[in-house]
Short mmCIF file of C-alpha atoms in Angstrom, two decimals:
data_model
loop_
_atom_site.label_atom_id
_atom_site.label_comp_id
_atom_site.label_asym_id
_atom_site.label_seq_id
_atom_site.Cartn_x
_atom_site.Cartn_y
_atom_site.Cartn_z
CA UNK A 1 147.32 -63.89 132.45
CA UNK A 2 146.31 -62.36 129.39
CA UNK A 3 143.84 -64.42 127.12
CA UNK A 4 145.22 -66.55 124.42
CA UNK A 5 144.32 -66.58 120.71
CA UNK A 6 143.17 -69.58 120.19
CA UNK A 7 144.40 -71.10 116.72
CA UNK A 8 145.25 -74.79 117.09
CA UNK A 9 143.10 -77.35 119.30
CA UNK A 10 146.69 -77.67 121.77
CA UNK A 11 146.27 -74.32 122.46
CA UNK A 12 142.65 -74.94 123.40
CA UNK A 13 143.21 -77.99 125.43
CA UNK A 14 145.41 -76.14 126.97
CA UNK A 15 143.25 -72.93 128.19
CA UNK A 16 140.71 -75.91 128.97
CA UNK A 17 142.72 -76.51 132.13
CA UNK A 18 142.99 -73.65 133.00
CA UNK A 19 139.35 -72.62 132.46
CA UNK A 20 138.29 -75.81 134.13
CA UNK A 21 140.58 -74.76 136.94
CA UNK A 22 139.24 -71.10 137.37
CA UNK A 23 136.04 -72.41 136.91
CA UNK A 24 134.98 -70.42 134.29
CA UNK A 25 132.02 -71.05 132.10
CA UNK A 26 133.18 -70.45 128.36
CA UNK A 27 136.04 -70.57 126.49
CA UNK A 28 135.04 -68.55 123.59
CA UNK A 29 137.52 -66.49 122.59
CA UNK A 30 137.65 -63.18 120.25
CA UNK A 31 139.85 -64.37 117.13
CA UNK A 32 139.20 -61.71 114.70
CA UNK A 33 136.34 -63.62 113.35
CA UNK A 34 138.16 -67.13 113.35
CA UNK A 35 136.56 -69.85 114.58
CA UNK A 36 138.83 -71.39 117.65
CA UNK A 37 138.36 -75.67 117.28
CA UNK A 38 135.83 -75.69 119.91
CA UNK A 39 133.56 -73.28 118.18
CA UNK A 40 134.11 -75.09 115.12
CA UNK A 41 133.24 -78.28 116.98
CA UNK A 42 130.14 -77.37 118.64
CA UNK A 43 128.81 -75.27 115.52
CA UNK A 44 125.08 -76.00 115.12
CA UNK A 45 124.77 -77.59 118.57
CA UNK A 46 121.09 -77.66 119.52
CA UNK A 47 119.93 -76.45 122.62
CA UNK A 48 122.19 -74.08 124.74
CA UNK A 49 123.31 -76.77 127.59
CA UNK A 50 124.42 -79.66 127.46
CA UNK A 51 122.84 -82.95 129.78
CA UNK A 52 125.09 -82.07 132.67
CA UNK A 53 127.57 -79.47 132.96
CA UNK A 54 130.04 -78.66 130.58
CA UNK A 55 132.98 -79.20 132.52
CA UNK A 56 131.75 -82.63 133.81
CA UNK A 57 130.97 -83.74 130.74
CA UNK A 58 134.21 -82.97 129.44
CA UNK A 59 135.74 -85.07 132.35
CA UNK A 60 133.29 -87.76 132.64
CA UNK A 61 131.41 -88.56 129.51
CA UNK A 62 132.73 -91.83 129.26
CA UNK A 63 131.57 -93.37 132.62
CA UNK A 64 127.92 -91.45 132.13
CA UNK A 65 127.77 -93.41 128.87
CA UNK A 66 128.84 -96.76 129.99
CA UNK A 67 126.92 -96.78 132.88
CA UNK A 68 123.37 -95.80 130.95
CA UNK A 69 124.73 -98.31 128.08
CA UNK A 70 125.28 -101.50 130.51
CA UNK A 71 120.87 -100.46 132.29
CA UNK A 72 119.64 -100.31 128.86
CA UNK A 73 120.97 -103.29 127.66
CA UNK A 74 120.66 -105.25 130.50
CA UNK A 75 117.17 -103.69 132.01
CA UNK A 76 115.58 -101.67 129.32
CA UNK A 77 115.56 -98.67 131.07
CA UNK A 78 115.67 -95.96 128.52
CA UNK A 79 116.28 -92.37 130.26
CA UNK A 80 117.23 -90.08 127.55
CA UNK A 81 119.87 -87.46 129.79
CA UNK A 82 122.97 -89.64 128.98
CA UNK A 83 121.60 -91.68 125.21
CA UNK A 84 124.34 -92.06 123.06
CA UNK A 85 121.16 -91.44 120.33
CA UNK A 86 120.73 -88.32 122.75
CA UNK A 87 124.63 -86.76 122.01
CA UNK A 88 124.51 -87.58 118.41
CA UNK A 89 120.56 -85.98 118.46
CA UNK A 90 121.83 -81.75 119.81
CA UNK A 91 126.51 -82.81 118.76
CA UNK A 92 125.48 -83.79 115.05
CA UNK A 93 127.09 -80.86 113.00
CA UNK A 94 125.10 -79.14 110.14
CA UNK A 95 127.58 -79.52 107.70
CA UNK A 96 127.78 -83.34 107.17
CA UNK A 97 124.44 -84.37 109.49
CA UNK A 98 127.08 -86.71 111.88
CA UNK A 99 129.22 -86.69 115.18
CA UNK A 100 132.22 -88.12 113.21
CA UNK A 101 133.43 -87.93 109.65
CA UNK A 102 135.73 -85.16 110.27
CA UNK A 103 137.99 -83.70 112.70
CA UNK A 104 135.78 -81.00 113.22
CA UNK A 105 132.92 -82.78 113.89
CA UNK A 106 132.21 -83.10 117.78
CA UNK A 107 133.18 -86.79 119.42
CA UNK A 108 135.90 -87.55 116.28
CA UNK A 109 137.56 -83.81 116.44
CA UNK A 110 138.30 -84.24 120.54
CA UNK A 111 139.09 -87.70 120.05
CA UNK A 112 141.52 -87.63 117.41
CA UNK A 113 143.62 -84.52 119.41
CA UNK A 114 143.46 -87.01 122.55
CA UNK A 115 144.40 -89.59 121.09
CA UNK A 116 141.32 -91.81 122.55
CA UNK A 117 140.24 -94.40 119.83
CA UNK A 118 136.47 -94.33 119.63
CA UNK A 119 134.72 -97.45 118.23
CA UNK A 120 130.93 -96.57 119.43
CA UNK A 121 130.02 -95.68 115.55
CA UNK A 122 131.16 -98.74 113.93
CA UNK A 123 127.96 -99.73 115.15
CA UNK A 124 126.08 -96.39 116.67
CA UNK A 125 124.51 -94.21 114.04
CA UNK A 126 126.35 -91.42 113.39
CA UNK A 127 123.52 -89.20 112.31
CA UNK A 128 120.52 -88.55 114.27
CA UNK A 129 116.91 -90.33 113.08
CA UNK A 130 115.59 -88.94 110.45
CA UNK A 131 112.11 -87.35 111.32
CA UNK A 132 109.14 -88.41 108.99
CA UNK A 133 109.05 -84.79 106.84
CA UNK A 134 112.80 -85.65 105.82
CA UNK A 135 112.74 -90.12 105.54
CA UNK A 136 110.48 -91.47 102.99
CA UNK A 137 110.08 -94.71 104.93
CA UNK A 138 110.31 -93.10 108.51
CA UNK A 139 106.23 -93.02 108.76
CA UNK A 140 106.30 -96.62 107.97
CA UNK A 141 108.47 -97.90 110.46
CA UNK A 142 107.06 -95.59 113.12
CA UNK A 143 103.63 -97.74 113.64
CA UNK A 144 100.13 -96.68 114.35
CA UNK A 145 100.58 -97.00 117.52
CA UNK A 146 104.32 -95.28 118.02
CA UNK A 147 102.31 -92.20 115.99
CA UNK A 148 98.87 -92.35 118.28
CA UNK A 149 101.14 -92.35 121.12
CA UNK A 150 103.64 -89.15 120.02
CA UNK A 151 100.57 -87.18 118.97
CA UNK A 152 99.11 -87.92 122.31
CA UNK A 153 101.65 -87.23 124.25
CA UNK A 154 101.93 -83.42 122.79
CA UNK A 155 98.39 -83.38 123.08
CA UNK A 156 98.88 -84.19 127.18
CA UNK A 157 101.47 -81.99 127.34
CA UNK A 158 99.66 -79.32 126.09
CA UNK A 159 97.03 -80.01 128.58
CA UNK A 160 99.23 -80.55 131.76
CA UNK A 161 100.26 -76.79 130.45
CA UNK A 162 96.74 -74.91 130.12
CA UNK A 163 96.25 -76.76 133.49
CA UNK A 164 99.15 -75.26 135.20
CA UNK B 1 124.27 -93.04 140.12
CA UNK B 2 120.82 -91.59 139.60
CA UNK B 3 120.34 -89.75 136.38
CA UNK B 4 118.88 -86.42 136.63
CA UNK B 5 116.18 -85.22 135.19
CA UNK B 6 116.79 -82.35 132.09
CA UNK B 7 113.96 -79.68 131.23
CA UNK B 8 115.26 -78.83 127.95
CA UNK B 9 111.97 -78.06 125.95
CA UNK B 10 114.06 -79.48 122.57
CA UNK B 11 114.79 -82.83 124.23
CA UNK B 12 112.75 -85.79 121.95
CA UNK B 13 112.34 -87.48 125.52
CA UNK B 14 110.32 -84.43 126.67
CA UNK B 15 107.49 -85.76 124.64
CA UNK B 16 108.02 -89.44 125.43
CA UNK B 17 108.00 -88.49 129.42
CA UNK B 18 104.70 -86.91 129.01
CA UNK B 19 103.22 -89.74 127.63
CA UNK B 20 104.55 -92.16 130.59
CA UNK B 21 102.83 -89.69 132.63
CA UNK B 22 99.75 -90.20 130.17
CA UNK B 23 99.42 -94.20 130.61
CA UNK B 24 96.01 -95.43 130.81
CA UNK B 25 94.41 -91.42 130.63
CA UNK B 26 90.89 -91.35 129.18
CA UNK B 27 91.02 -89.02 125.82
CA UNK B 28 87.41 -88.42 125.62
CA UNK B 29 84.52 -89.40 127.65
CA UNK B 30 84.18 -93.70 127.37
CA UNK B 31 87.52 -93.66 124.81
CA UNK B 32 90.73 -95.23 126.34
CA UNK B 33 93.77 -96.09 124.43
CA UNK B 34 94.12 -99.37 125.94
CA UNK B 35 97.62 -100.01 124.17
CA UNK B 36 99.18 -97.05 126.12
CA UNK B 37 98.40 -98.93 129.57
CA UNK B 38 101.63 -101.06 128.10
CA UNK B 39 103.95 -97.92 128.11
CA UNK B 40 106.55 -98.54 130.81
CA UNK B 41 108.03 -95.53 132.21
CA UNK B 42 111.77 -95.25 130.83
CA UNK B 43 112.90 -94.98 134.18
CA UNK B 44 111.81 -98.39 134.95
CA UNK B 45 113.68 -101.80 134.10
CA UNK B 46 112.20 -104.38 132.28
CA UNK B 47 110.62 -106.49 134.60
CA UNK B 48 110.24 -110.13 135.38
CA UNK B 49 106.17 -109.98 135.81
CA UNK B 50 106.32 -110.28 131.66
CA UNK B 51 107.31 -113.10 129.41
CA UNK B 52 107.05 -111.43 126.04
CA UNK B 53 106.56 -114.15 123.44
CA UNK B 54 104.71 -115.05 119.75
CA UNK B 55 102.46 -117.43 118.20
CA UNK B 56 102.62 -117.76 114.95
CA UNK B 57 99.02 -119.78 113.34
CA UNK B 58 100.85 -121.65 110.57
CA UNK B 59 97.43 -122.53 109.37
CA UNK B 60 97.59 -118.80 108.23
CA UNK B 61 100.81 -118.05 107.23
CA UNK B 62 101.55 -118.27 103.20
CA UNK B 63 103.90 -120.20 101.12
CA UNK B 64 106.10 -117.80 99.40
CA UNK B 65 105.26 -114.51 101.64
CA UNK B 66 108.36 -112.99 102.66
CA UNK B 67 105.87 -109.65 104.44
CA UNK B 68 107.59 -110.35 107.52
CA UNK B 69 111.00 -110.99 106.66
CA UNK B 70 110.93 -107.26 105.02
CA UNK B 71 109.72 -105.58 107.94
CA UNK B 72 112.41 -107.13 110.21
CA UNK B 73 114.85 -106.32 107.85
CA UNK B 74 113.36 -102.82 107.36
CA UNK B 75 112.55 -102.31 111.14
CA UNK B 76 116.27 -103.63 112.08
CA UNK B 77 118.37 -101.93 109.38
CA UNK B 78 119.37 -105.42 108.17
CA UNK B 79 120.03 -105.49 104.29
CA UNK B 80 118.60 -108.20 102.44
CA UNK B 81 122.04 -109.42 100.68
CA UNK B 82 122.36 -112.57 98.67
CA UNK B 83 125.23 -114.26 100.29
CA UNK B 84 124.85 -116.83 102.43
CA UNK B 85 126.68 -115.45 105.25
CA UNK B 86 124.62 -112.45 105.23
CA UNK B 87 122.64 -112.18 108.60
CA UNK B 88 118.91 -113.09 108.87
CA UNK B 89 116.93 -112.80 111.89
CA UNK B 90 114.22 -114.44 110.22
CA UNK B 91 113.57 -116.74 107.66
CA UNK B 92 110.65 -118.24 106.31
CA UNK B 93 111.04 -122.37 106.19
CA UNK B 94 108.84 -124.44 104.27
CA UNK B 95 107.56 -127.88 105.89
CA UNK B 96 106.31 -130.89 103.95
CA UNK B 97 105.18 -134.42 106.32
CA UNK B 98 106.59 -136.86 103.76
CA UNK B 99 103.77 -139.57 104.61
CA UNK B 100 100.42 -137.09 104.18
CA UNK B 101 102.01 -134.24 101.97
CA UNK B 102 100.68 -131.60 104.10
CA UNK B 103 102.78 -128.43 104.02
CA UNK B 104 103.57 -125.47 106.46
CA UNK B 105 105.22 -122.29 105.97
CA UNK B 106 106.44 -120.50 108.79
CA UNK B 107 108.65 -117.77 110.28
CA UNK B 108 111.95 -119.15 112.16
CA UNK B 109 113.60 -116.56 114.39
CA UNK B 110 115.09 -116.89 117.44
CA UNK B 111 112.48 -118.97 119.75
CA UNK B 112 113.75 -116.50 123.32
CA UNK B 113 113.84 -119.97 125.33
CA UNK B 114 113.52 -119.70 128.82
CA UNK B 115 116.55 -121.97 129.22
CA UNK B 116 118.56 -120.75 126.31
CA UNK B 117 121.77 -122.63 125.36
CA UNK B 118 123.51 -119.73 123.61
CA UNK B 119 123.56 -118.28 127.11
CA UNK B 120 125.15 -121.42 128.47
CA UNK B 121 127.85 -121.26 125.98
CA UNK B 122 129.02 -117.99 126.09
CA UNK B 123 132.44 -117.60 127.09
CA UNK B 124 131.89 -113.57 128.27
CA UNK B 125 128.20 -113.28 129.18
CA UNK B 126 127.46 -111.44 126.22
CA UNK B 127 124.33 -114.08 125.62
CA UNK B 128 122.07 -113.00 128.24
CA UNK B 129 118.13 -113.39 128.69
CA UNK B 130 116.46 -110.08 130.16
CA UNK B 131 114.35 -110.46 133.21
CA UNK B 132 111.31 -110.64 130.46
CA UNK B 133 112.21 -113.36 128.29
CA UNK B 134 114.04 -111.56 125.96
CA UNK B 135 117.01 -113.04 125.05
CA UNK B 136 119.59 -110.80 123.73
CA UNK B 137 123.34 -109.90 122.78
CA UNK B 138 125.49 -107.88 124.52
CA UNK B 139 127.43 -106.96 121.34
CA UNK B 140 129.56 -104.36 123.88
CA UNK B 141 130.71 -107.38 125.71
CA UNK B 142 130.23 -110.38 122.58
CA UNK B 143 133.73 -111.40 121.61
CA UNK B 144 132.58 -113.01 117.67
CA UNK B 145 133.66 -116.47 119.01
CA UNK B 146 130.01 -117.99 117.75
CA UNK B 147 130.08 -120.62 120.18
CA UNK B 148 125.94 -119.72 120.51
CA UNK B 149 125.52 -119.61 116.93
CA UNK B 150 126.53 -123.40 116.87
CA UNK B 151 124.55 -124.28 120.22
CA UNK B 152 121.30 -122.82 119.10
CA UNK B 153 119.26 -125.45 117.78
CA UNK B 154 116.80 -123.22 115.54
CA UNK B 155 119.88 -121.71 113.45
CA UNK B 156 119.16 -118.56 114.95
CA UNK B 157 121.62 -116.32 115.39
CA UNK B 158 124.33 -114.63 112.28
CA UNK B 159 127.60 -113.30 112.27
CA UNK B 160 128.08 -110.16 110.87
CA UNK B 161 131.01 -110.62 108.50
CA UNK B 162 131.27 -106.81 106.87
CA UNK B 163 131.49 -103.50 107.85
CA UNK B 164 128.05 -101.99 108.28
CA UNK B 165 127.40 -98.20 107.58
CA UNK B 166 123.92 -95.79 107.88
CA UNK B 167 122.36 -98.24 110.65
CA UNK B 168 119.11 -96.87 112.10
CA UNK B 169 119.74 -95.06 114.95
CA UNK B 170 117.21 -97.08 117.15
CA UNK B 171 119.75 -100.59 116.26
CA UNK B 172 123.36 -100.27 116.58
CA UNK B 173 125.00 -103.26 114.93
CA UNK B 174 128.46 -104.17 113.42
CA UNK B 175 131.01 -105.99 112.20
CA UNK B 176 132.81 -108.90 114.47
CA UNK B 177 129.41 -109.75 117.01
CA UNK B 178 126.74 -112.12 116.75
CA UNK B 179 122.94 -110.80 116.65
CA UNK B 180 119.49 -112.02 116.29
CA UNK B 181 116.14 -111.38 116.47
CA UNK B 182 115.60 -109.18 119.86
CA UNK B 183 111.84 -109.47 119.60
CA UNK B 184 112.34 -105.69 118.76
CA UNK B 185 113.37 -105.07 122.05
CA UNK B 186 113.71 -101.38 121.10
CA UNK B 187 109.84 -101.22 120.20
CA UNK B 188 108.85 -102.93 123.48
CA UNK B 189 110.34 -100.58 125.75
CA UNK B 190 108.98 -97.60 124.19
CA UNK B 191 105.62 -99.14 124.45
CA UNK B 192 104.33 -100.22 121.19
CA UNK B 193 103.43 -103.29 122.58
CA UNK B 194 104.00 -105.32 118.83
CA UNK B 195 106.87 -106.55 116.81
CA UNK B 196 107.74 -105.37 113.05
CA UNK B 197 106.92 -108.77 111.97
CA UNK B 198 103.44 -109.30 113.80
CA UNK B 199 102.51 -105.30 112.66
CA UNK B 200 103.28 -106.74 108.98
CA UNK B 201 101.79 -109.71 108.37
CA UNK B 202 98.35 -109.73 106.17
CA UNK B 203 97.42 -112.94 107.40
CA UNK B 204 97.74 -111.76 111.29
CA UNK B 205 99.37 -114.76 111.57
CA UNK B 206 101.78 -113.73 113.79
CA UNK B 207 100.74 -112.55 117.41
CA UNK B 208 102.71 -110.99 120.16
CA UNK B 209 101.94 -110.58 123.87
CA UNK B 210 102.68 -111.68 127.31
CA UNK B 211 102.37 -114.89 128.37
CA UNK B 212 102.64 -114.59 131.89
CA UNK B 213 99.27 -112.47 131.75
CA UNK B 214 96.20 -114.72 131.65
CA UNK B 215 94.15 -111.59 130.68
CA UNK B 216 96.34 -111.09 127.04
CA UNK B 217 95.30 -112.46 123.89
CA UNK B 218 98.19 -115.02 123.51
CA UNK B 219 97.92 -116.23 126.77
CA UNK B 220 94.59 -117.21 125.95
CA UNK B 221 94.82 -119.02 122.84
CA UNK B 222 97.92 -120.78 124.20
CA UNK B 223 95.87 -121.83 126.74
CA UNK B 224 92.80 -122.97 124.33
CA UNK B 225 94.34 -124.04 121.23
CA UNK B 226 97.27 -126.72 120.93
CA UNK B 227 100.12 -125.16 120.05
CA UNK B 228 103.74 -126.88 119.76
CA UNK B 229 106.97 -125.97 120.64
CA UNK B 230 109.64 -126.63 118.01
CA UNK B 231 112.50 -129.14 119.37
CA UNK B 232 109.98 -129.85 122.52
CA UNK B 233 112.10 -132.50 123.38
CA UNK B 234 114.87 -130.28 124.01
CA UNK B 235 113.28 -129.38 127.01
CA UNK B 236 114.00 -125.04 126.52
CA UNK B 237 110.37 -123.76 127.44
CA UNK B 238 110.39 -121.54 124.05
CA UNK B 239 109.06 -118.15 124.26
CA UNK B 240 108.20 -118.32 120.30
CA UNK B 241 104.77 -120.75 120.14
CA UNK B 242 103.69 -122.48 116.48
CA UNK B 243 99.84 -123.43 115.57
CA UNK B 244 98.86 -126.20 113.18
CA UNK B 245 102.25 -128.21 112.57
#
């Protein structure tokens, strides 16, 4: 098998079997400079993992989501490995600051080549929080308290570190 | 399914887990942060120890200040329209005794009753009330059928009639559900122990805390001081408490 160019996402869905079926660990692909779909999609990604591996995620997003949604609703408990805030945080692309918009922005860009209607964002931001050097009114809403507590909580961490 | 834990140093919850860890630590010889003994660990559901609630000291609050309308609008990424099916969480309601002429003003939100007749209504279980009081919508699971909008006696609850756009991230909402005030739910579980509208008000006439603990500061003065529940007669054990009317 020799390895494909990848152009269009059908090709890429396509190699995505057969990656996840070899078990291999990336699908990036030499295009003469090109960027295949996936690139495209995960362009500006922070961090170099994702919360669980890749290829689970790809399969199982949807039941990691809706099972953290339906505890935090229900029981307030607010893990951050499987936040929809979380996704949109590290999948928001530089170019437009958003998981959807276009199809080359992450969630919309698989979804619309699947086919899966996704209706999260009519009421999920699609951009991550803006952090108080960027919002005007972000140190506002924060609270004293909310800022005590973040500054503290670097503080401890950089004490549980000295102390390790 | 337990969720595993990630050590990705660029993770925001890095910071929050540390301070979890943190709760109740001394900073400096004799100096606690008292309001960080609050913080429950994310990993831990809400539990049914706590009955979050307010008192609001009408005695304080001022005719014509709207200070705590804005910050639940602000907090909640609600936009202060000027139709009247635009949603409000809160309102401020004047209150005049037609024999002595004495007047109120006070904040009406949703009262989180401890026997709350949206919940009895709802076709889906989307109206639910959280092991702490809180009661909430489920707008994954609300169907917009506003059968609790017209069973909640305190006019509570809105529709949301538009399509919404840049909400803050911390407070999904949208078109075709039914919200409310959620005693900024979102604030409580990340420990900052206070609503948007309590933090705002000048007057401090607006105080949150738990009144299941006979140690807290509203537990006290509920306990002291005669305070009324609005529609008593209803019989809904109110989680909202009102001073001086």
């Amino acid at each position: 098998m020799g390895i494909p160019t990848i152009k269009t996402m059908g090709t890429w869905l396509a190699s995505l079997a057969v990656v996840l079926a070899v078990g291999a660990s990336s699908l990036a692909v030499a295009d003469g400079g090109a960027k295949s779909p996936r690139e495209a999609m995960l362009e500006g990604v922070k961090g170099d993992k994702c919360v669980a591996p890749t290829d689970d995620m790809r399969r199982n997003h949807m039941k990691y989501l809706k099972h953290h949604r339906d505890e935090t609703m229900h029981q307030g408990i607010r893990t951050q490995q499987f936040s929809l805030k979380g996704c949109v945080e590290c999948h928001a692309s530089p170019k437009n600051n958003s998981v959807v918009g276009t199809n080359q922005n992450f969630c919309q860009g698989c979804h619309a080549y699947t086919g899966v209607k996704l209706d999260c964002f009519e009421c999920h931001a699609t951009k991550p929080k803006a952090t108080a050097a960027f919002h005007p009114i972000a140190g506002q809403t924060g609270g004293l308290a909310a800022n005590m507590r973040k500054e503290m909580g670097s503080a401890q961490s950089n004490v549980a570190g000295a102390a390790q | 399914m337990s969720e595993k834990q990630t050590t990705n140093e660029s993770r925001r919850g890095f910071v929050a887990g540390g301070v979890a860890a943190a709760a109740g630590l001394a900073i400096a010889p004799g100096v606690t942060l008292l309001d960080m003994a609050h913080a429950r660990p994310e990993n831990e559901a809400a539990s049914g120890k706590n009955r979050w609630g307010l008192l609001i000291d009408t005695t304080k609050c001022k005719t014509g200040c709207t200070d705590c309308v804005t910050a639940c609008f602000t907090e909640n990424g609600v936009k202060q329209g000027d139709k009247e099916t635009d949603p409000q969480w809160i309102r401020k309601v004047e209150l005049k005794d037609l024999h002595s002429n004495k007047t109120a003003s006070l904040p009406m939100m949703c009262q989180h009753c401890a026997h709350p007749p949206c919940v009895d209504v709802c076709p889906t279980g989307a109206s639910f009330k959280r092991v702490d009081g809180i009661v909430l919508v489920d707008r994954h699971i609300c169907i917009g059928c506003r059968y609790c909008m017209m069973a909640c006696p305190y006019k509570a609850r809105s529709f949301v009639h538009e399509p919404l756009t840049d909400q803050n991230p911390d407070v999904p909402r949208g078109m075709g559900c039914v919200e409310a005030c959620t005693l900024c739910v979102h604030k409580i579980d990340r420990g900052d122990n206070n609503t948007a509208c309590a933090e705002a008000c000048k007057e401090g006439a607006i105080l949150f805390g738990d009144l299941n603990d006979p140690e807290s500061e509203i537990a006290k003065r509920v306990a002291t001081y005669a305070s009324t529940q609005v529609r008593a007669d209803l019989g809904l054990n109110t989680g909202v408490r009102y001073q001086g009317i």
